[in-house]
CSV table of C-alpha atoms in Angstrom, one decimal:
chain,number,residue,atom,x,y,z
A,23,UNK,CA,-23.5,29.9,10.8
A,24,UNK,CA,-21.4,29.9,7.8
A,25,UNK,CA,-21.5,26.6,5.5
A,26,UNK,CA,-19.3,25.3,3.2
A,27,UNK,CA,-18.5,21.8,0.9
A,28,UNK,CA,-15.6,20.2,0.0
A,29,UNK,CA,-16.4,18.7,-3.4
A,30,UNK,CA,-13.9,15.7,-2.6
A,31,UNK,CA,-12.1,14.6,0.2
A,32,UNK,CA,-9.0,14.0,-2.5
A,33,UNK,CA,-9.2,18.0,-3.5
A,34,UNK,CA,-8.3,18.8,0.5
A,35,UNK,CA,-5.7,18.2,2.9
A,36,UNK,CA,-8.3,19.3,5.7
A,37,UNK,CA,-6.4,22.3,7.2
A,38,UNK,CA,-10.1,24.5,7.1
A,39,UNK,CA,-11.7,22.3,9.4
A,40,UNK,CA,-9.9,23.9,12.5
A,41,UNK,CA,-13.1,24.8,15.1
A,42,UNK,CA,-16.1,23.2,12.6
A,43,UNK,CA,-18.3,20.3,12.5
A,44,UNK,CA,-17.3,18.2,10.0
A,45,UNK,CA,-19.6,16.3,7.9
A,46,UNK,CA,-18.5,13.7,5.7
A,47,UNK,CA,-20.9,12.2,3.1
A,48,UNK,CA,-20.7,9.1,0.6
A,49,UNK,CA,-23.8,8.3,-0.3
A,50,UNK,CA,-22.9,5.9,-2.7
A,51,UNK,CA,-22.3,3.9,-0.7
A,52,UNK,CA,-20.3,4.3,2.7
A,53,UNK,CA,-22.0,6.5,4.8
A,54,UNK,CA,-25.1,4.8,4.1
A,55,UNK,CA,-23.5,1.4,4.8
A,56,UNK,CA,-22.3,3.1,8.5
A,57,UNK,CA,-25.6,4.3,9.5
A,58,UNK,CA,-27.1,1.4,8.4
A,59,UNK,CA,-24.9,-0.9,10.6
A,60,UNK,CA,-24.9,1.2,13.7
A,61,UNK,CA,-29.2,1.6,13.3
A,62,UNK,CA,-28.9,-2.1,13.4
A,63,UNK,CA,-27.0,-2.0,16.7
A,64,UNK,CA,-23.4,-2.8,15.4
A,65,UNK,CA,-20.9,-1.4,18.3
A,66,UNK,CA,-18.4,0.2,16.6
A,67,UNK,CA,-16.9,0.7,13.3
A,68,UNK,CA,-13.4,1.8,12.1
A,69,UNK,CA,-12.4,3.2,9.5
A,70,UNK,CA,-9.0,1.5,7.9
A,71,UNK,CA,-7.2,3.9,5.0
A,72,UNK,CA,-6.6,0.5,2.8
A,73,UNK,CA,-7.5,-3.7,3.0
A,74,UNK,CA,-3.5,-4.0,5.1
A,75,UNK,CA,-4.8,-1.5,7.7
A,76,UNK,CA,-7.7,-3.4,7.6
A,77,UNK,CA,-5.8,-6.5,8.1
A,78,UNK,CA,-3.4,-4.9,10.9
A,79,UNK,CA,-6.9,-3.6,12.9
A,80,UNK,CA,-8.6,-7.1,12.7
A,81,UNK,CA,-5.5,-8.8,14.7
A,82,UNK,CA,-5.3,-6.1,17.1
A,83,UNK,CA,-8.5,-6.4,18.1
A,84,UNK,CA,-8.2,-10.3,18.4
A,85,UNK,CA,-10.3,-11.4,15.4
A,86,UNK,CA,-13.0,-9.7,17.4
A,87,UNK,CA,-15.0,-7.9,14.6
A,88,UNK,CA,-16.5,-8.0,11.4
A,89,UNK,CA,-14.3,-6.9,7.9
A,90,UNK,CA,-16.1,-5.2,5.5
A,91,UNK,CA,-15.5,-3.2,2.9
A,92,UNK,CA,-15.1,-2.6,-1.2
A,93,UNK,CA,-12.5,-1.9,-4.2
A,94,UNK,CA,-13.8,-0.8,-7.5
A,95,UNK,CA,-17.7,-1.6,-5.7
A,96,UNK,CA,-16.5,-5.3,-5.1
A,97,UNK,CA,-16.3,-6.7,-2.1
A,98,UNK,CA,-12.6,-7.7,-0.6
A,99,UNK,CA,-11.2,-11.2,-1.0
A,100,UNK,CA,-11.0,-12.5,2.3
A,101,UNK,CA,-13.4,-10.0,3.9
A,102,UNK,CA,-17.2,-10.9,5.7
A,103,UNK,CA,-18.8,-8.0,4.2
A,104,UNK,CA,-18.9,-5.5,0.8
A,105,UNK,CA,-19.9,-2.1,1.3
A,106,UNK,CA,-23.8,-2.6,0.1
A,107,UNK,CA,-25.7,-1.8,3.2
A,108,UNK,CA,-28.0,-3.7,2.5
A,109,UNK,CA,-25.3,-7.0,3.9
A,110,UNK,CA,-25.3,-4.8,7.6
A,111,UNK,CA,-28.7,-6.7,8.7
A,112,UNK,CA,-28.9,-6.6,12.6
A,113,UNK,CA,-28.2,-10.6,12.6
A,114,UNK,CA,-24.7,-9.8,10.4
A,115,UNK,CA,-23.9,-6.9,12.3
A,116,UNK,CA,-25.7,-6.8,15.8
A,117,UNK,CA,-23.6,-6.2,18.5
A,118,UNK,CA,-20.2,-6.6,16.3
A,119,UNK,CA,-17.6,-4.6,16.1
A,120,UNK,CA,-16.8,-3.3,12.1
A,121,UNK,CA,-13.9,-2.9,10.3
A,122,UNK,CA,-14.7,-1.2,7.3
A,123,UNK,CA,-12.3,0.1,4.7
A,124,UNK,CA,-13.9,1.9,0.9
A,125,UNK,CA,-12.3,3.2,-1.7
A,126,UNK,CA,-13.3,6.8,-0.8
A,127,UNK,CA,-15.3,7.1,2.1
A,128,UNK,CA,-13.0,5.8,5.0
A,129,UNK,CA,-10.5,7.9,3.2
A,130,UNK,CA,-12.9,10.9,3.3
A,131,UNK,CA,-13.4,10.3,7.5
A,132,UNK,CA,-9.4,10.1,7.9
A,133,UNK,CA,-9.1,13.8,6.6
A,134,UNK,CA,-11.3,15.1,8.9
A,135,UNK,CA,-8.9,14.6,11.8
A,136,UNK,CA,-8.3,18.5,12.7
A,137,UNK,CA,-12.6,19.0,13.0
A,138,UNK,CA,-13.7,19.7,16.5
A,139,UNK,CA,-16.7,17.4,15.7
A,140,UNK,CA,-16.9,14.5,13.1
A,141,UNK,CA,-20.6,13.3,12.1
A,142,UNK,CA,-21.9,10.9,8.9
A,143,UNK,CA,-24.4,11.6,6.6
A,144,UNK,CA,-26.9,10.4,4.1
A,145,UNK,CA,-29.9,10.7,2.9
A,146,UNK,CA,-30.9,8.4,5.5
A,147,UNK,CA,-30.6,10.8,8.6
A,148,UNK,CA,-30.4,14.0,6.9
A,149,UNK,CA,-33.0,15.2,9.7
A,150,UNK,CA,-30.9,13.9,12.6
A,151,UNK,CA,-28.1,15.6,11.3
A,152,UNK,CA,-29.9,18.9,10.7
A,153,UNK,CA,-31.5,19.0,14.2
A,154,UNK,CA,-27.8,18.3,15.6
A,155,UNK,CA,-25.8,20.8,13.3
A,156,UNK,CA,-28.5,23.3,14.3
A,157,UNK,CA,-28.4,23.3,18.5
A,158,UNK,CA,-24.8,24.0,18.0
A,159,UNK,CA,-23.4,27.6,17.1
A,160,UNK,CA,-20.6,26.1,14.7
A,161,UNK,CA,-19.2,26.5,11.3
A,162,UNK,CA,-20.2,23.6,9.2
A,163,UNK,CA,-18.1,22.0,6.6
A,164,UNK,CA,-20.3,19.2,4.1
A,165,UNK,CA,-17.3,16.6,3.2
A,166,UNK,CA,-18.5,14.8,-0.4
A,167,UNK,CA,-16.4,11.7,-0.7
A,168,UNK,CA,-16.4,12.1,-4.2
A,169,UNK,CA,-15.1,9.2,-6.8
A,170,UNK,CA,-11.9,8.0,-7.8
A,171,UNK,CA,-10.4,11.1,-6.5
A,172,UNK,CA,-13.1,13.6,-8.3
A,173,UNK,CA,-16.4,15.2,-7.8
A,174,UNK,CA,-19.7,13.0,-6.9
A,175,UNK,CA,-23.2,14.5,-8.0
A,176,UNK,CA,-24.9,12.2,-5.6
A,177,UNK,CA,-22.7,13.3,-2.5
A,178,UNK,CA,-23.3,17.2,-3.3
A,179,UNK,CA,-27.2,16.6,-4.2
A,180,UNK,CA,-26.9,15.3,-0.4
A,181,UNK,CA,-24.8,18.2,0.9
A,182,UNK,CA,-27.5,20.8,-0.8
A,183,UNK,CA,-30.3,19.0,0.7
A,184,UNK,CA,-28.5,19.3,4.5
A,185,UNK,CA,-27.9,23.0,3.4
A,186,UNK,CA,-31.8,23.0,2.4
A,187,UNK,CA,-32.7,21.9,5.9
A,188,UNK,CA,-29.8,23.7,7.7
A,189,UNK,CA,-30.4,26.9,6.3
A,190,UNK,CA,-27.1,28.5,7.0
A,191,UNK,CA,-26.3,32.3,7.2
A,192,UNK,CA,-23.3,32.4,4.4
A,193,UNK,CA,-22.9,29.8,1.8
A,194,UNK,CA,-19.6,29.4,0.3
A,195,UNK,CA,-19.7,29.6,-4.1
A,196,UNK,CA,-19.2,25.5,-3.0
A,197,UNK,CA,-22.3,25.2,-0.6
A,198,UNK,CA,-24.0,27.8,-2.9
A,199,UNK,CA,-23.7,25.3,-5.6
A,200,UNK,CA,-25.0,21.8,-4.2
A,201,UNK,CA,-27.9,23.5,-2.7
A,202,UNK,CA,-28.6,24.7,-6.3
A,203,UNK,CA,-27.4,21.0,-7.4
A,204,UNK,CA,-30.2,19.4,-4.4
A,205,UNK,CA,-33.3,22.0,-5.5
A,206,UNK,CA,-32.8,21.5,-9.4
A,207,UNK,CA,-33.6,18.0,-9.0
A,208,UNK,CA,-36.7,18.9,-6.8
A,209,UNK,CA,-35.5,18.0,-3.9
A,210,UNK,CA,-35.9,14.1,-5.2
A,211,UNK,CA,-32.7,12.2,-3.8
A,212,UNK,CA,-34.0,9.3,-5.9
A,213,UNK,CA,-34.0,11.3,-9.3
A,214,UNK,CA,-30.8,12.9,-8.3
A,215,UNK,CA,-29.0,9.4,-7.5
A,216,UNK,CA,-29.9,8.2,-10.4
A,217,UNK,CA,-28.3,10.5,-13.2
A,218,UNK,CA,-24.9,10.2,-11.2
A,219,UNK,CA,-22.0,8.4,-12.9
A,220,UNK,CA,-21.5,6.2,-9.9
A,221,UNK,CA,-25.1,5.2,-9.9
A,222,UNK,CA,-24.8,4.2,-13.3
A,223,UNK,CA,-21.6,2.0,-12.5
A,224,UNK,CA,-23.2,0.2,-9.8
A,225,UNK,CA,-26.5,-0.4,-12.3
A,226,UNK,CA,-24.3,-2.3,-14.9
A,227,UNK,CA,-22.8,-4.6,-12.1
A,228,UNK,CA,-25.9,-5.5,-11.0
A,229,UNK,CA,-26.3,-3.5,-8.0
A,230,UNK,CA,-29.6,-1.4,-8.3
A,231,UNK,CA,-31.0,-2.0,-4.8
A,232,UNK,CA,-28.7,-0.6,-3.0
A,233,UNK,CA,-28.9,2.7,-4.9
A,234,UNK,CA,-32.5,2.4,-4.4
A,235,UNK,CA,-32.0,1.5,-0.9
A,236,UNK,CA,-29.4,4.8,-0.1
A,237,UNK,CA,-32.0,7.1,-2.0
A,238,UNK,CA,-34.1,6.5,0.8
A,239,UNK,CA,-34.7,9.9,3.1
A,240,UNK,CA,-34.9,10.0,6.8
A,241,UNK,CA,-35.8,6.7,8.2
A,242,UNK,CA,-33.3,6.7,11.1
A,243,UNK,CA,-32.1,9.5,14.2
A,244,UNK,CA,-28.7,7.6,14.1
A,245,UNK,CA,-25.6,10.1,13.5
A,246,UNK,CA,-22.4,8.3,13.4
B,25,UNK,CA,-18.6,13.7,-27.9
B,26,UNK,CA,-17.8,14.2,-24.2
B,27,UNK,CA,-17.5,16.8,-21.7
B,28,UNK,CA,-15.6,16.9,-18.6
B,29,UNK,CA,-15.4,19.6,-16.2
B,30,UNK,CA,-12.6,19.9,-14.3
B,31,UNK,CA,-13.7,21.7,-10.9
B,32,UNK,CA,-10.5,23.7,-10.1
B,33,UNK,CA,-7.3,23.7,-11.7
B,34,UNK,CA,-5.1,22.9,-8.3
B,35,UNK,CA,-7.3,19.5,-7.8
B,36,UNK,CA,-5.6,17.8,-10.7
B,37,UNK,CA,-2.2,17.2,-12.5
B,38,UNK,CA,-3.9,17.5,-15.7
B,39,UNK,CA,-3.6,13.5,-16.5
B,40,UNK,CA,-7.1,12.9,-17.7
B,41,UNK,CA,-6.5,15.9,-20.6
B,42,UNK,CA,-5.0,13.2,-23.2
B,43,UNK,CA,-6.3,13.4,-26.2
B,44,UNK,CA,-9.0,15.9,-25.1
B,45,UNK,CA,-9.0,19.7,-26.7
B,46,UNK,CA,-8.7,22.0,-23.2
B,47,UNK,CA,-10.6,24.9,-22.4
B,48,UNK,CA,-9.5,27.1,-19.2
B,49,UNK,CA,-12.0,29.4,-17.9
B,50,UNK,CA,-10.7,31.8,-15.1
B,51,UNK,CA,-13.6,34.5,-15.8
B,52,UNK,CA,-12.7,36.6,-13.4
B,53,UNK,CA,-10.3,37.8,-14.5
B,54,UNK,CA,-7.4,36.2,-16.4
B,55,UNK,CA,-9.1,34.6,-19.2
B,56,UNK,CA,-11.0,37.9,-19.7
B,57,UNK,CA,-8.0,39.8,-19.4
B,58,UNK,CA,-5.8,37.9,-22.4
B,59,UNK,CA,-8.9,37.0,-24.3
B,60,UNK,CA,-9.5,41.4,-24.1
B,61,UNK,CA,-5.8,41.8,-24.9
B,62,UNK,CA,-5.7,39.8,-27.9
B,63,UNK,CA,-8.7,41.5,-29.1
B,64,UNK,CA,-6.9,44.7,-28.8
B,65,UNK,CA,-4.1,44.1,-30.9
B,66,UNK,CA,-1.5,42.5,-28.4
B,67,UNK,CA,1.0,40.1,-30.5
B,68,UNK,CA,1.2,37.5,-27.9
B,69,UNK,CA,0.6,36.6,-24.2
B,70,UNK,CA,3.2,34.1,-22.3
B,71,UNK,CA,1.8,32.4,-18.9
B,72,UNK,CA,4.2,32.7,-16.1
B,73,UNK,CA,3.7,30.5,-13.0
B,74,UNK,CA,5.1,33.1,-10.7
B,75,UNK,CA,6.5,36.9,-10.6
B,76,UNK,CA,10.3,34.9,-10.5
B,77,UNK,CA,9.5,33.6,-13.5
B,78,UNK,CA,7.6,36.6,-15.2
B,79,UNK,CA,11.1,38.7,-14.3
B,80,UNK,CA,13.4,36.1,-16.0
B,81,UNK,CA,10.6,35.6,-19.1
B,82,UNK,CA,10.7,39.4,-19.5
B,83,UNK,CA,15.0,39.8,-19.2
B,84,UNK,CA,15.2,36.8,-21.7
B,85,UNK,CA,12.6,38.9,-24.5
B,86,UNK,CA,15.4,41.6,-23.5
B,87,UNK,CA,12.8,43.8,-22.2
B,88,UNK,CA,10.4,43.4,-25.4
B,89,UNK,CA,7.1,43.0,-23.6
B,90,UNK,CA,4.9,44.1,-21.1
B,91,UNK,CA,4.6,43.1,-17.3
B,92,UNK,CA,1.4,41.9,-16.3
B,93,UNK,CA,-0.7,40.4,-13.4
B,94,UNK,CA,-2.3,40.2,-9.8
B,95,UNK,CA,-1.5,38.8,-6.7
B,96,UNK,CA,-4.7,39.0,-4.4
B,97,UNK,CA,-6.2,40.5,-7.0
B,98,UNK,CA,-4.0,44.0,-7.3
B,99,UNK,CA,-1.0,45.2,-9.6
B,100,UNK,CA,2.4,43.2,-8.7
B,101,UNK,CA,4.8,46.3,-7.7
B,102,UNK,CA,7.3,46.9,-10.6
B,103,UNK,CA,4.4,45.7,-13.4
B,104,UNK,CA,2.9,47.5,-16.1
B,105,UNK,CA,-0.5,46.4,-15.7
B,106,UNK,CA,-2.5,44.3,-13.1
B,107,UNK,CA,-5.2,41.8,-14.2
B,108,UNK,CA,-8.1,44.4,-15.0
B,109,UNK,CA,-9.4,43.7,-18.8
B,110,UNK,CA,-10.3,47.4,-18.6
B,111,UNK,CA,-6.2,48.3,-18.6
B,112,UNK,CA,-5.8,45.9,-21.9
B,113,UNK,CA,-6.7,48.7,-24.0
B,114,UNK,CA,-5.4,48.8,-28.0
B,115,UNK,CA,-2.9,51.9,-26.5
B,116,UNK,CA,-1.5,49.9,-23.8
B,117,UNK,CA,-0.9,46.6,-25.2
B,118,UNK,CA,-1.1,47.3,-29.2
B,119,UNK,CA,1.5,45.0,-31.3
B,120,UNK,CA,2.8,44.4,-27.7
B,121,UNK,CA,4.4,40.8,-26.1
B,122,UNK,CA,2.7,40.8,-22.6
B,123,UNK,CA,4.2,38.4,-20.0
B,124,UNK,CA,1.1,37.5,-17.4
B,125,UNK,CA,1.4,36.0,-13.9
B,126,UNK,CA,-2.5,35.3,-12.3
B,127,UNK,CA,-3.1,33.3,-9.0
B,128,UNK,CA,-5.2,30.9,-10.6
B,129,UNK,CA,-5.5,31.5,-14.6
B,130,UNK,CA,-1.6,31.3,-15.8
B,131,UNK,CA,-1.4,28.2,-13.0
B,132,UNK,CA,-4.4,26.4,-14.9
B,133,UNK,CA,-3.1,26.9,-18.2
B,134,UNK,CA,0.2,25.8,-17.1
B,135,UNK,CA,-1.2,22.4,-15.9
B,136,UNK,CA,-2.9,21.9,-19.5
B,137,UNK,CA,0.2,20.7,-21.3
B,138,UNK,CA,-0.9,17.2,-21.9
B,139,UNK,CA,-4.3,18.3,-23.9
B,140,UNK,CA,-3.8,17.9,-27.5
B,141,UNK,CA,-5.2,21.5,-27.9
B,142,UNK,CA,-5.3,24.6,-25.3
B,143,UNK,CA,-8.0,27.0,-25.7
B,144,UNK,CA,-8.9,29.5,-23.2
B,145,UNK,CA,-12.5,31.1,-22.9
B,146,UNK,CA,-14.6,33.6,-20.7
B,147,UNK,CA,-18.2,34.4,-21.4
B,148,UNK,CA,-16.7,37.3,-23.8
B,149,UNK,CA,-16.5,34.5,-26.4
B,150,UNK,CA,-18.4,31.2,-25.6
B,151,UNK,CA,-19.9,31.4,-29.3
B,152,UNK,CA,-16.4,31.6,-31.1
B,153,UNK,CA,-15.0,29.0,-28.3
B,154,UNK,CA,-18.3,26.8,-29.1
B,155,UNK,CA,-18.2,27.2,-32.9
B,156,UNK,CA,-14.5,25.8,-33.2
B,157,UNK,CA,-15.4,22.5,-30.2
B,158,UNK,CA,-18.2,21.9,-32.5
B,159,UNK,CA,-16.5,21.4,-35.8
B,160,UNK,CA,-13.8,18.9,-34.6
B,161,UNK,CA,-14.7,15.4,-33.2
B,162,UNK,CA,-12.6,15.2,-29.9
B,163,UNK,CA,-13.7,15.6,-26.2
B,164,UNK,CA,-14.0,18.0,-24.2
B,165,UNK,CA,-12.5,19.0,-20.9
B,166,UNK,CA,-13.2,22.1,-19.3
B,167,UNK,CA,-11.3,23.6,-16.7
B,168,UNK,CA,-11.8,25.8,-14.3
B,169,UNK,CA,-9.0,27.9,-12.7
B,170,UNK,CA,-10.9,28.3,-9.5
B,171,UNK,CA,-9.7,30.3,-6.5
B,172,UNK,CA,-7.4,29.9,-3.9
B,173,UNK,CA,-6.7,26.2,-4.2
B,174,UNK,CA,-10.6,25.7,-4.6
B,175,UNK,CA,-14.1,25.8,-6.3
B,176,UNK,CA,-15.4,29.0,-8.2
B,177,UNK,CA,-19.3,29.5,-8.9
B,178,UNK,CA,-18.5,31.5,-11.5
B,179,UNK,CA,-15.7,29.9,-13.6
B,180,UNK,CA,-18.3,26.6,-13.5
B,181,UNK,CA,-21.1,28.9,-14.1
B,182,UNK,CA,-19.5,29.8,-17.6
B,183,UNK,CA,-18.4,26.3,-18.4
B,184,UNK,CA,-22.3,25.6,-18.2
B,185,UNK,CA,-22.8,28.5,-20.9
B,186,UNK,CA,-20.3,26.5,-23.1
B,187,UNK,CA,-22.4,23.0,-22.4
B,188,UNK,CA,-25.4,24.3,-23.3
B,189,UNK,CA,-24.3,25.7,-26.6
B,190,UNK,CA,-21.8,23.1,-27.2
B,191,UNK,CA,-24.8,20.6,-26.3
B,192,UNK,CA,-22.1,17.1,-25.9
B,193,UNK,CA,-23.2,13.6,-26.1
B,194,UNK,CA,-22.0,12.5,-22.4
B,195,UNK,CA,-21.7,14.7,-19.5
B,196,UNK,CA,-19.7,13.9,-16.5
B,197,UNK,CA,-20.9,14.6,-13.1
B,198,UNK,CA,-19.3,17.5,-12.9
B,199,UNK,CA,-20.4,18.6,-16.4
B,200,UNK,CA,-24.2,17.4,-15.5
B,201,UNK,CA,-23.2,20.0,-12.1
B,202,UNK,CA,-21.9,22.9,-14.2
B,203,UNK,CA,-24.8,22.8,-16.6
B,204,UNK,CA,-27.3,23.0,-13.7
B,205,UNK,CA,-25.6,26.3,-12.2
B,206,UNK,CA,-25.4,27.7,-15.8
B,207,UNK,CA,-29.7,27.1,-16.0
B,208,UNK,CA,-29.7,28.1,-12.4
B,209,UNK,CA,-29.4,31.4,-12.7
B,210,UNK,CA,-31.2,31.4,-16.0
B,211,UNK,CA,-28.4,31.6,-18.1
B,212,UNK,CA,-27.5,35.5,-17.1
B,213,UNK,CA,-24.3,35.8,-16.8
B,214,UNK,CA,-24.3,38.9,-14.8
B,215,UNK,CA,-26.8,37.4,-12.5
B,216,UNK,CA,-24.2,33.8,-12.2
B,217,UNK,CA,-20.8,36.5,-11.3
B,218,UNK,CA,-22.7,38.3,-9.0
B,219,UNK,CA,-23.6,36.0,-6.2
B,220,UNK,CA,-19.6,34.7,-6.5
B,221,UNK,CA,-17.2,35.0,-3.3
B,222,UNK,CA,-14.3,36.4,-6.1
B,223,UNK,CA,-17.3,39.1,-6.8
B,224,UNK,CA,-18.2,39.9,-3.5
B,225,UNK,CA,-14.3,40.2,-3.0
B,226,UNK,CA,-13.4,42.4,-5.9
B,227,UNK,CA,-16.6,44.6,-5.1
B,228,UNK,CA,-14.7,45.3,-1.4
B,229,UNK,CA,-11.7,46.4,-3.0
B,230,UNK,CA,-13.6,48.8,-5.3
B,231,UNK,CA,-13.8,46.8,-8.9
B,232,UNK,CA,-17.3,47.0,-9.7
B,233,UNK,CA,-15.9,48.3,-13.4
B,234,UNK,CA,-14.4,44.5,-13.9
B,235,UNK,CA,-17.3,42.4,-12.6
B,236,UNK,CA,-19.7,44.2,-15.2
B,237,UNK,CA,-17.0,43.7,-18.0
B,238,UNK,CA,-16.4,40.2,-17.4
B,239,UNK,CA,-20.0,39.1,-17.4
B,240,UNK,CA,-20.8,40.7,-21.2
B,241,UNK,CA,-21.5,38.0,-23.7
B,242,UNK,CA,-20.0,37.1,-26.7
B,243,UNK,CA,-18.7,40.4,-27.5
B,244,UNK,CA,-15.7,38.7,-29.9
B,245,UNK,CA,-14.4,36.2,-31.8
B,246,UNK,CA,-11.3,36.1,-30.7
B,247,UNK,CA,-9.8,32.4,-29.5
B,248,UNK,CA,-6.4,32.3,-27.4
């Protein structure tokens, strides 16, 4: 099996993803904020590109759902939910459909269109994925998010830490490097969060649970 | 002061370089190449995007200069010289205007118009590179010229070298990332090439000779 990472969704226009399993991963904080919401038995969520998509989804489906979702780490004017996962409680989200539109994670999910397989990570069900990725005989691509259209430490510490698990055949000079990235922070996702830019955005707006909270490792099966 | 690395040149329109002195890094093998060519006496190198362009550069000098460059890594038919630093000798390119067309080095430099200084580096001469970043008070942005569209371990691998020497106040995430692979492979540079897909590539096509001569160190003072 042969892995590789795309440093940011924005850097791609996902034409290598033809017969792989795609993995996309925002740690900070979307893909945490998905597993999060479907371990606490949300029904579906959907990714919109931007808040009119959004919009456009929401009267489609009848008013029928939840709308969640962040710019610049806020939470949308008009919307239910932000994009902390730590709002995606089983009595917010239980048996709702989702909505959910961030500023580069739903973007990163949209580009993965020409995958045969589409799966979520985060720290939170690194495991899962793992144990998934390896009962199949596929070509794995790690998807990082990224920020504001550039690279994301915290989303390639998480790639390296699947490629860790994974142990692939062939790494890419890309999956060579976030595995390096994952084991020079000793394989501590909460160190490794922490020195990210993003991380220390979120910190100054006040928001230092949830990085706390999407450090955590393994502590659901759930693979969107 | 504060360092950026930009990951690969194709990723970016070269916005964020305002203001910033520019360093493109495209070890192997154009910034080695000019970088070797300049050492030995050449008079100047011009950056064409494409071998279109490199034929009108070369009818405008009136025939003045020398034809360089690679496409998949060999001599473009009809040029003097490919992209091997070995063929820059004092003999071939002595008092000499050389015209060069790379796949990824000419593009990056190209792209590096809006810095308020251009300077291109290999690991040949990180010290000289270093010396001159340190004495002026301006950030940084590094760039490297990756491959094919995307990420090179080795390109980021010397952009580490010049972070550790340069030692900046405030590293990006992706200046954190390329500081990590640099210590990674504990800072030998040989060692950092070696594991690269562009090394494993221009091994299969017999040019052992350039891989070795890329990775030496600080070998001259020379900054294009």
């Amino acid at each position: 099996m042969r892995a590789d990472v795309i440093l940011f969704a924005s850097g791609s226009n996902g034409k290598e993803l033809q017969n792989k399993a795609a993995v996309v991963i925002d740690v900070l904080r979307a893909s945490t904020t998905i597993i999060t919401a479907l371990t606490n038995g949300c029904q579906a969520i959907i990714p919109a590109i931007d808040v009119t998509e959004a919009g456009e989804l929401a009267r489609r489906l009848g008013g029928n759902c939840v709308l969640g979702g962040e710019r610049n780490a806020q939470k949308i004017e008009g919307f239910q939910l932000g994009n902390s996962p730590l709002e995606y409680t089983t009595e917010a989200v239980g048996g709702q459909t989702i909505v959910l539109t961030t500023t580069n994670g739903t973007k990163a999910i949209r580009m993965t269109s020409g995958a045969s397989q589409v799966l979520v990570a985060s720290f939170a069900n690194i495991e899962a994925i793992v144990k998934q990725l390896a009962a199949q005989d596929m070509d794995v691509s790690l998807i990082c998010a990224g920020r504001n259209g550039g690279f994301s430490f915290e989303d390639t510490a998480c790639a390296g830490a699947i490629i860790e698990a994974l142990k692939p055949d062939y790494l890419t000079d890309s999956a060579r490097m976030a595995h390096i990235i994952y084991k020079s922070g000793a394989c501590n996702s909460e160190a490794l969060i922490a020195v990210s830019e993003h991380a220390e955005y979120l910190k100054s707006i006040g928001l230092e649970a949830d990085i706390e909270f999407c450090a955590r490792m393994n502590w659901t099966e759930i693979i969107p």
